[in-house]
PDB file of C-alpha atoms and ligand atoms in Angstrom:
ATOM      1  CA  MET A  30      -3.075 -47.428  -9.431  1.00  0.00           C
ATOM      2  CA  ARG A  31      -3.573 -48.573  -5.837  1.00  0.00           C
ATOM      3  CA  PRO A  32      -2.414 -46.247  -3.045  1.00  0.00           C
ATOM      4  CA  GLU A  33       0.883 -46.821  -1.241  1.00  0.00           C
ATOM      5  CA  THR A  34      -1.037 -48.219   1.718  1.00  0.00           C
ATOM      6  CA  GLU A  35      -1.809 -51.330  -0.335  1.00  0.00           C
ATOM      7  CA  ALA A  36       0.571 -54.163  -1.178  1.00  0.00           C
ATOM      8  CA  LEU A  37       0.360 -57.114  -3.537  1.00  0.00           C
ATOM      9  CA  VAL A  38       1.931 -60.222  -2.002  1.00  0.00           C
ATOM     10  CA  VAL A  39       2.721 -62.944  -4.545  1.00  0.00           C
ATOM     11  CA  ILE A  40       3.195 -66.303  -2.879  1.00  0.00           C
ATOM     12  CA  ASP A  41       5.644 -68.980  -4.113  1.00  0.00           C
ATOM     13  CA  ILE A  42       5.237 -68.906  -7.916  1.00  0.00           C
ATOM     14  CA  GLN A  43       8.232 -71.214  -8.300  1.00  0.00           C
ATOM     15  CA  ASN A  44       9.045 -73.984 -10.741  1.00  0.00           C
ATOM     16  CA  ASP A  45       8.502 -76.780  -8.219  1.00  0.00           C
ATOM     17  CA  PHE A  46       4.895 -75.656  -7.645  1.00  0.00           C
ATOM     18  CA  CYS A  47       4.127 -75.498 -11.366  1.00  0.00           C
ATOM     19  CA  PRO A  48       3.391 -78.390 -13.744  1.00  0.00           C
ATOM     20  CA  GLY A  49       6.525 -80.532 -14.117  1.00  0.00           C
ATOM     21  CA  GLY A  50       7.820 -79.475 -10.693  1.00  0.00           C
ATOM     22  CA  ALA A  51       8.529 -81.607  -7.636  1.00  0.00           C
ATOM     23  CA  LEU A  52       5.355 -80.513  -5.810  1.00  0.00           C
ATOM     24  CA  ALA A  53       3.299 -79.437  -8.791  1.00  0.00           C
ATOM     25  CA  VAL A  54       0.019 -77.645  -8.145  1.00  0.00           C
ATOM     26  CA  ALA A  55      -2.519 -78.344 -10.911  1.00  0.00           C
ATOM     27  CA  GLY A  56      -2.765 -75.300 -13.146  1.00  0.00           C
ATOM     28  CA  GLY A  57      -0.128 -73.447 -11.139  1.00  0.00           C
ATOM     29  CA  ASP A  58       1.240 -71.763 -14.239  1.00  0.00           C
ATOM     30  CA  GLU A  59      -2.211 -70.576 -15.373  1.00  0.00           C
ATOM     31  CA  ILE A  60      -2.204 -67.695 -12.898  1.00  0.00           C
ATOM     32  CA  ILE A  61       1.058 -66.115 -14.027  1.00  0.00           C
ATOM     33  CA  ALA A  62      -0.237 -63.785 -16.753  1.00  0.00           C
ATOM     34  CA  GLY A  63      -2.897 -62.435 -14.417  1.00  0.00           C
ATOM     35  CA  VAL A  64      -0.408 -61.914 -11.591  1.00  0.00           C
ATOM     36  CA  ASN A  65       1.962 -60.046 -13.904  1.00  0.00           C
ATOM     37  CA  ALA A  66      -0.885 -57.776 -14.960  1.00  0.00           C
ATOM     38  CA  LEU A  67      -1.925 -57.209 -11.348  1.00  0.00           C
ATOM     39  CA  MET A  68       1.592 -56.123 -10.375  1.00  0.00           C
ATOM     40  CA  LYS A  69       1.166 -53.085 -12.605  1.00  0.00           C
ATOM     41  CA  ASP A  70      -1.715 -51.879 -10.390  1.00  0.00           C
ATOM     42  CA  PHE A  71       0.258 -51.869  -7.135  1.00  0.00           C
ATOM     43  CA  GLN A  72       3.012 -49.582  -5.890  1.00  0.00           C
ATOM     44  CA  VAL A  73       4.157 -52.048  -3.230  1.00  0.00           C
ATOM     45  CA  ARG A  74       4.906 -55.553  -4.496  1.00  0.00           C
ATOM     46  CA  VAL A  75       6.365 -58.415  -2.521  1.00  0.00           C
ATOM     47  CA  LEU A  76       7.267 -61.887  -3.755  1.00  0.00           C
ATOM     48  CA  THR A  77       7.784 -64.866  -1.470  1.00  0.00           C
ATOM     49  CA  GLN A  78      10.081 -67.775  -2.232  1.00  0.00           C
ATOM     50  CA  ASP A  79       9.945 -71.159  -0.496  1.00  0.00           C
ATOM     51  CA  TRP A  80      13.642 -71.815   0.191  1.00  0.00           C
ATOM     52  CA  HIS A  81      14.569 -75.062   1.910  1.00  0.00           C
ATOM     53  CA  PRO A  82      17.921 -76.634   2.753  1.00  0.00           C
ATOM     54  CA  ALA A  83      18.276 -80.217   1.397  1.00  0.00           C
ATOM     55  CA  ASP A  84      18.006 -81.635   4.927  1.00  0.00           C
ATOM     56  CA  HIS A  85      14.721 -79.847   5.619  1.00  0.00           C
ATOM     57  CA  SER A  86      12.489 -81.609   8.145  1.00  0.00           C
ATOM     58  CA  SER A  87       9.358 -81.133   6.004  1.00  0.00           C
ATOM     59  CA  PHE A  88      10.736 -83.519   3.359  1.00  0.00           C
ATOM     60  CA  ALA A  89       9.440 -87.104   3.604  1.00  0.00           C
ATOM     61  CA  ALA A  90      12.826 -88.337   2.353  1.00  0.00           C
ATOM     62  CA  ASN A  91      14.405 -87.034   5.547  1.00  0.00           C
ATOM     63  CA  HIS A  92      12.123 -89.275   7.657  1.00  0.00           C
ATOM     64  CA  PRO A  93      13.098 -92.907   6.946  1.00  0.00           C
ATOM     65  CA  GLY A  94      10.013 -94.985   6.107  1.00  0.00           C
ATOM     66  CA  ALA A  95       7.653 -91.999   5.873  1.00  0.00           C
ATOM     67  CA  ALA A  96       5.503 -91.582   2.760  1.00  0.00           C
ATOM     68  CA  PRO A  97       5.118 -88.259   1.007  1.00  0.00           C
ATOM     69  CA  PHE A  98       1.897 -86.488   2.077  1.00  0.00           C
ATOM     70  CA  SER A  99       1.798 -88.343   5.425  1.00  0.00           C
ATOM     71  CA  LEU A 100       1.667 -86.409   8.704  1.00  0.00           C
ATOM     72  CA  ALA A 101       4.523 -86.169  11.212  1.00  0.00           C
ATOM     73  CA  GLN A 102       4.430 -84.781  14.732  1.00  0.00           C
ATOM     74  CA  MET A 103       6.955 -81.985  15.124  1.00  0.00           C
ATOM     75  CA  PRO A 104       7.738 -80.059  18.327  1.00  0.00           C
ATOM     76  CA  TYR A 105       5.577 -77.247  16.910  1.00  0.00           C
ATOM     77  CA  GLY A 106       2.647 -79.497  15.931  1.00  0.00           C
ATOM     78  CA  PRO A 107       1.549 -81.720  13.031  1.00  0.00           C
ATOM     79  CA  GLN A 108       3.431 -81.264   9.773  1.00  0.00           C
ATOM     80  CA  VAL A 109       2.663 -82.676   6.313  1.00  0.00           C
ATOM     81  CA  LEU A 110       5.724 -84.447   4.900  1.00  0.00           C
ATOM     82  CA  TRP A 111       6.231 -83.247   1.350  1.00  0.00           C
ATOM     83  CA  PRO A 112       8.232 -84.495  -1.588  1.00  0.00           C
ATOM     84  CA  ALA A 113      11.546 -82.623  -1.565  1.00  0.00           C
ATOM     85  CA  HIS A 114      10.908 -79.248  -3.211  1.00  0.00           C
ATOM     86  CA  CYS A 115      12.313 -75.732  -3.518  1.00  0.00           C
ATOM     87  CA  VAL A 116      15.803 -76.733  -2.444  1.00  0.00           C
ATOM     88  CA  GLN A 117      17.971 -73.624  -2.154  1.00  0.00           C
ATOM     89  CA  GLY A 118      19.799 -72.813  -5.364  1.00  0.00           C
ATOM     90  CA  THR A 119      18.057 -75.419  -7.539  1.00  0.00           C
ATOM     91  CA  ASP A 120      16.015 -74.740 -10.648  1.00  0.00           C
ATOM     92  CA  GLY A 121      12.939 -75.981  -8.777  1.00  0.00           C
ATOM     93  CA  ALA A 122      13.348 -73.186  -6.238  1.00  0.00           C
ATOM     94  CA  ALA A 123      13.664 -70.521  -8.923  1.00  0.00           C
ATOM     95  CA  PHE A 124      10.688 -68.361  -9.797  1.00  0.00           C
ATOM     96  CA  HIS A 125       8.751 -69.562 -12.832  1.00  0.00           C
ATOM     97  CA  PRO A 126      10.428 -67.947 -15.852  1.00  0.00           C
ATOM     98  CA  GLY A 127       7.105 -66.394 -16.882  1.00  0.00           C
ATOM     99  CA  LEU A 128       6.721 -64.469 -13.625  1.00  0.00           C
ATOM    100  CA  ALA A 129       7.727 -60.817 -13.843  1.00  0.00           C
ATOM    101  CA  THR A 130      10.134 -60.533 -10.912  1.00  0.00           C
ATOM    102  CA  ASP A 131      11.679 -57.165 -11.837  1.00  0.00           C
ATOM    103  CA  PRO A 132       8.741 -55.163 -10.423  1.00  0.00           C
ATOM    104  CA  ALA A 133       9.206 -56.689  -6.952  1.00  0.00           C
ATOM    105  CA  ASP A 134      10.325 -54.348  -4.173  1.00  0.00           C
ATOM    106  CA  LEU A 135      11.102 -57.226  -1.816  1.00  0.00           C
ATOM    107  CA  ILE A 136      11.643 -60.952  -2.128  1.00  0.00           C
ATOM    108  CA  ILE A 137      11.141 -62.726   1.150  1.00  0.00           C
ATOM    109  CA  ARG A 138      12.520 -66.240   1.573  1.00  0.00           C
ATOM    110  CA  LYS A 139      11.032 -68.660   4.058  1.00  0.00           C
ATOM    111  CA  GLY A 140      11.490 -72.222   5.253  1.00  0.00           C
ATOM    112  CA  PHE A 141      15.272 -71.882   5.388  1.00  0.00           C
ATOM    113  CA  ARG A 142      15.668 -73.410   8.845  1.00  0.00           C
ATOM    114  CA  SER A 143      15.980 -77.219   8.725  1.00  0.00           C
ATOM    115  CA  ALA A 144      13.991 -77.852  11.885  1.00  0.00           C
ATOM    116  CA  ILE A 145      10.868 -75.848  11.036  1.00  0.00           C
ATOM    117  CA  ASP A 146       8.680 -75.279   8.011  1.00  0.00           C
ATOM    118  CA  SER A 147       7.199 -71.918   7.085  1.00  0.00           C
ATOM    119  CA  TYR A 148       4.034 -71.860   5.011  1.00  0.00           C
ATOM    120  CA  SER A 149       3.178 -68.320   5.979  1.00  0.00           C
ATOM    121  CA  ALA A 150       4.988 -65.261   4.693  1.00  0.00           C
ATOM    122  CA  PHE A 151       4.740 -63.834   8.237  1.00  0.00           C
ATOM    123  CA  PHE A 152       5.482 -66.630  10.718  1.00  0.00           C
ATOM    124  CA  GLU A 153       7.094 -70.046  10.614  1.00  0.00           C
ATOM    125  CA  ASN A 154       4.899 -73.041  11.374  1.00  0.00           C
ATOM    126  CA  ASP A 155       5.233 -72.552  15.146  1.00  0.00           C
ATOM    127  CA  ARG A 156       3.101 -69.457  14.352  1.00  0.00           C
ATOM    128  CA  THR A 157       5.467 -67.300  16.437  1.00  0.00           C
ATOM    129  CA  THR A 158       8.893 -67.069  14.736  1.00  0.00           C
ATOM    130  CA  PRO A 159       8.612 -63.997  12.494  1.00  0.00           C
ATOM    131  CA  THR A 160       9.958 -63.728   8.941  1.00  0.00           C
ATOM    132  CA  GLY A 161      10.271 -59.938   9.141  1.00  0.00           C
ATOM    133  CA  LEU A 162       7.589 -59.199   6.544  1.00  0.00           C
ATOM    134  CA  GLU A 163       5.264 -57.556   9.061  1.00  0.00           C
ATOM    135  CA  GLY A 164       7.923 -54.985   9.972  1.00  0.00           C
ATOM    136  CA  TYR A 165       8.709 -54.284   6.328  1.00  0.00           C
ATOM    137  CA  LEU A 166       5.078 -53.629   5.435  1.00  0.00           C
ATOM    138  CA  ARG A 167       4.297 -51.559   8.525  1.00  0.00           C
ATOM    139  CA  SER A 168       7.385 -49.411   8.152  1.00  0.00           C
ATOM    140  CA  ARG A 169       6.288 -48.650   4.595  1.00  0.00           C
ATOM    141  CA  GLY A 170       2.850 -47.669   5.868  1.00  0.00           C
ATOM    142  CA  VAL A 171       1.003 -50.582   4.291  1.00  0.00           C
ATOM    143  CA  SER A 172      -2.287 -51.617   5.882  1.00  0.00           C
ATOM    144  CA  GLN A 173      -4.125 -53.506   3.106  1.00  0.00           C
ATOM    145  CA  LEU A 174      -2.881 -56.661   1.417  1.00  0.00           C
ATOM    146  CA  THR A 175      -3.949 -58.519  -1.697  1.00  0.00           C
ATOM    147  CA  LEU A 176      -2.632 -62.086  -1.832  1.00  0.00           C
ATOM    148  CA  VAL A 177      -2.228 -64.312  -4.884  1.00  0.00           C
ATOM    149  CA  GLY A 178      -0.139 -67.369  -5.727  1.00  0.00           C
ATOM    150  CA  LEU A 179       0.497 -70.975  -4.723  1.00  0.00           C
ATOM    151  CA  ALA A 180      -0.859 -72.866  -3.036  1.00  0.00           C
ATOM    152  CA  THR A 181      -4.259 -71.520  -1.963  1.00  0.00           C
ATOM    153  CA  ASP A 182      -4.684 -74.053   0.837  1.00  0.00           C
ATOM    154  CA  PHE A 183      -1.180 -73.894   2.321  1.00  0.00           C
ATOM    155  CA  CYS A 184       1.108 -70.913   1.873  1.00  0.00           C
ATOM    156  CA  VAL A 185      -1.557 -68.470   0.655  1.00  0.00           C
ATOM    157  CA  ALA A 186      -4.044 -69.417   3.380  1.00  0.00           C
ATOM    158  CA  TYR A 187      -1.487 -69.404   6.211  1.00  0.00           C
ATOM    159  CA  SER A 188      -0.204 -66.021   5.036  1.00  0.00           C
ATOM    160  CA  ALA A 189      -3.722 -64.601   4.772  1.00  0.00           C
ATOM    161  CA  VAL A 190      -4.802 -65.798   8.226  1.00  0.00           C
ATOM    162  CA  ASP A 191      -1.603 -64.508   9.848  1.00  0.00           C
ATOM    163  CA  ALA A 192      -1.929 -61.153   8.088  1.00  0.00           C
ATOM    164  CA  ALA A 193      -5.524 -60.779   9.277  1.00  0.00           C
ATOM    165  CA  ARG A 194      -4.468 -61.745  12.802  1.00  0.00           C
ATOM    166  CA  LEU A 195      -1.801 -59.012  12.649  1.00  0.00           C
ATOM    167  CA  GLY A 196      -4.478 -56.468  11.792  1.00  0.00           C
ATOM    168  CA  PHE A 197      -3.952 -56.031   8.047  1.00  0.00           C
ATOM    169  CA  GLY A 198      -6.992 -55.874   5.804  1.00  0.00           C
ATOM    170  CA  VAL A 199      -6.636 -58.956   3.593  1.00  0.00           C
ATOM    171  CA  THR A 200      -8.126 -59.987   0.261  1.00  0.00           C
ATOM    172  CA  VAL A 201      -7.250 -63.272  -1.442  1.00  0.00           C
ATOM    173  CA  LEU A 202      -7.936 -63.274  -5.170  1.00  0.00           C
ATOM    174  CA  GLU A 203      -8.845 -66.918  -5.582  1.00  0.00           C
ATOM    175  CA  GLY A 204      -8.780 -66.733  -9.369  1.00  0.00           C
ATOM    176  CA  ALA A 205      -5.087 -65.884  -9.161  1.00  0.00           C
ATOM    177  CA  CYS A 206      -4.353 -68.830  -6.855  1.00  0.00           C
ATOM    178  CA  ARG A 207      -4.314 -72.613  -7.294  1.00  0.00           C
ATOM    179  CA  ALA A 208      -4.665 -75.281  -4.593  1.00  0.00           C
ATOM    180  CA  ILE A 209      -3.021 -78.591  -3.701  1.00  0.00           C
ATOM    181  CA  ASP A 210      -6.289 -79.822  -2.099  1.00  0.00           C
ATOM    182  CA  LEU A 211      -4.974 -82.622   0.085  1.00  0.00           C
ATOM    183  CA  ASP A 212      -7.819 -84.409   1.960  1.00  0.00           C
ATOM    184  CA  GLY A 213     -10.180 -81.459   1.998  1.00  0.00           C
ATOM    185  CA  SER A 214      -7.471 -78.923   2.736  1.00  0.00           C
ATOM    186  CA  LEU A 215      -8.945 -76.369   0.337  1.00  0.00           C
ATOM    187  CA  ALA A 216     -12.339 -76.319   2.045  1.00  0.00           C
ATOM    188  CA  ALA A 217     -10.650 -76.118   5.462  1.00  0.00           C
ATOM    189  CA  ALA A 218      -8.412 -73.293   4.289  1.00  0.00           C
ATOM    190  CA  ARG A 219     -11.314 -71.311   2.861  1.00  0.00           C
ATOM    191  CA  GLN A 220     -13.170 -71.705   6.144  1.00  0.00           C
ATOM    192  CA  ALA A 221     -10.112 -70.638   8.167  1.00  0.00           C
ATOM    193  CA  MET A 222      -9.610 -67.589   5.947  1.00  0.00           C
ATOM    194  CA  SER A 223     -13.261 -66.519   6.139  1.00  0.00           C
ATOM    195  CA  GLY A 224     -13.275 -67.072   9.892  1.00  0.00           C
ATOM    196  CA  ALA A 225     -10.218 -64.832  10.250  1.00  0.00           C
ATOM    197  CA  GLY A 226     -11.930 -62.037   8.374  1.00  0.00           C
ATOM    198  CA  VAL A 227     -10.132 -62.510   5.063  1.00  0.00           C
ATOM    199  CA  THR A 228     -12.101 -61.444   1.982  1.00  0.00           C
ATOM    200  CA  LEU A 229     -12.179 -64.170  -0.675  1.00  0.00           C
ATOM    201  CA  ALA A 230     -12.662 -62.559  -4.059  1.00  0.00           C
TER     202      ALA A 230
HETATM  203  C1  VGL B  15       3.873 -74.873   0.008  1.00  0.00           C
HETATM  204  C2  VGL B  15       3.808 -77.035   0.748  1.00  0.00           C
HETATM  205  C3  VGL B  15       5.143 -76.981   1.111  1.00  0.00           C
HETATM  206  C4  VGL B  15       3.143 -73.729  -0.616  1.00  0.00           C
HETATM  207  C5  VGL B  15       5.203 -74.785   0.373  1.00  0.00           C
HETATM  208  O1  VGL B  15       3.788 -72.839  -1.203  1.00  0.00           O
HETATM  209  O2  VGL B  15       1.900 -73.713  -0.508  1.00  0.00           O
HETATM  210  N1  VGL B  15       3.186 -75.995   0.219  1.00  0.00           N
HETATM  211  N2  VGL B  15       5.830 -75.842   0.898  1.00  0.00           N
HETATM  212 ZN1   ZN B  16       7.935 -75.866   1.234  1.00  0.00          ZN
END
């Protein structure tokens, strides 16, 4: 059993990111058994849930004429426009039925403001608006994080880099993650994580 100073953070294992979902990540469901097993090793376990309103500005459908996976300029910087996914209250936004959610101490929702996306579990995509997760972990005395989930190159990587920047020790278990890999995004994400001091295991 890991000490109480260590937390497992499970990123976005939701139906829409698994095969058959609106923004399916190849092999997204393959990691679930391993993640469930890993949860038994940790005393602090956090799940994140991508949780968008239907009018969310990261959805291509909300930008007339824009194609899914194209880039838009937002006030906070460039933003990939995604197929509509993880709409609040829909089956796509629910956790995959195979994921053991009962062991979770905290479920943190993100991306619930229409005007701004939030890949990271710590900050929205302006990299400054906090989700509250940092305070939760610090007040529980957590200093080391292990990250797993979907997708390696977006929500996992942004969470890992932010966590390292906040001073947490961070390990990403790549075998318990799967990537979208849009135009080299996986290689870029791995480089960003390594550069931030994240351990890729
Ligand atoms: C994610 C794209 C859009 C993720 C979430 O969980 O990696 N990617 N929303
Ligand atoms: Zn999203």
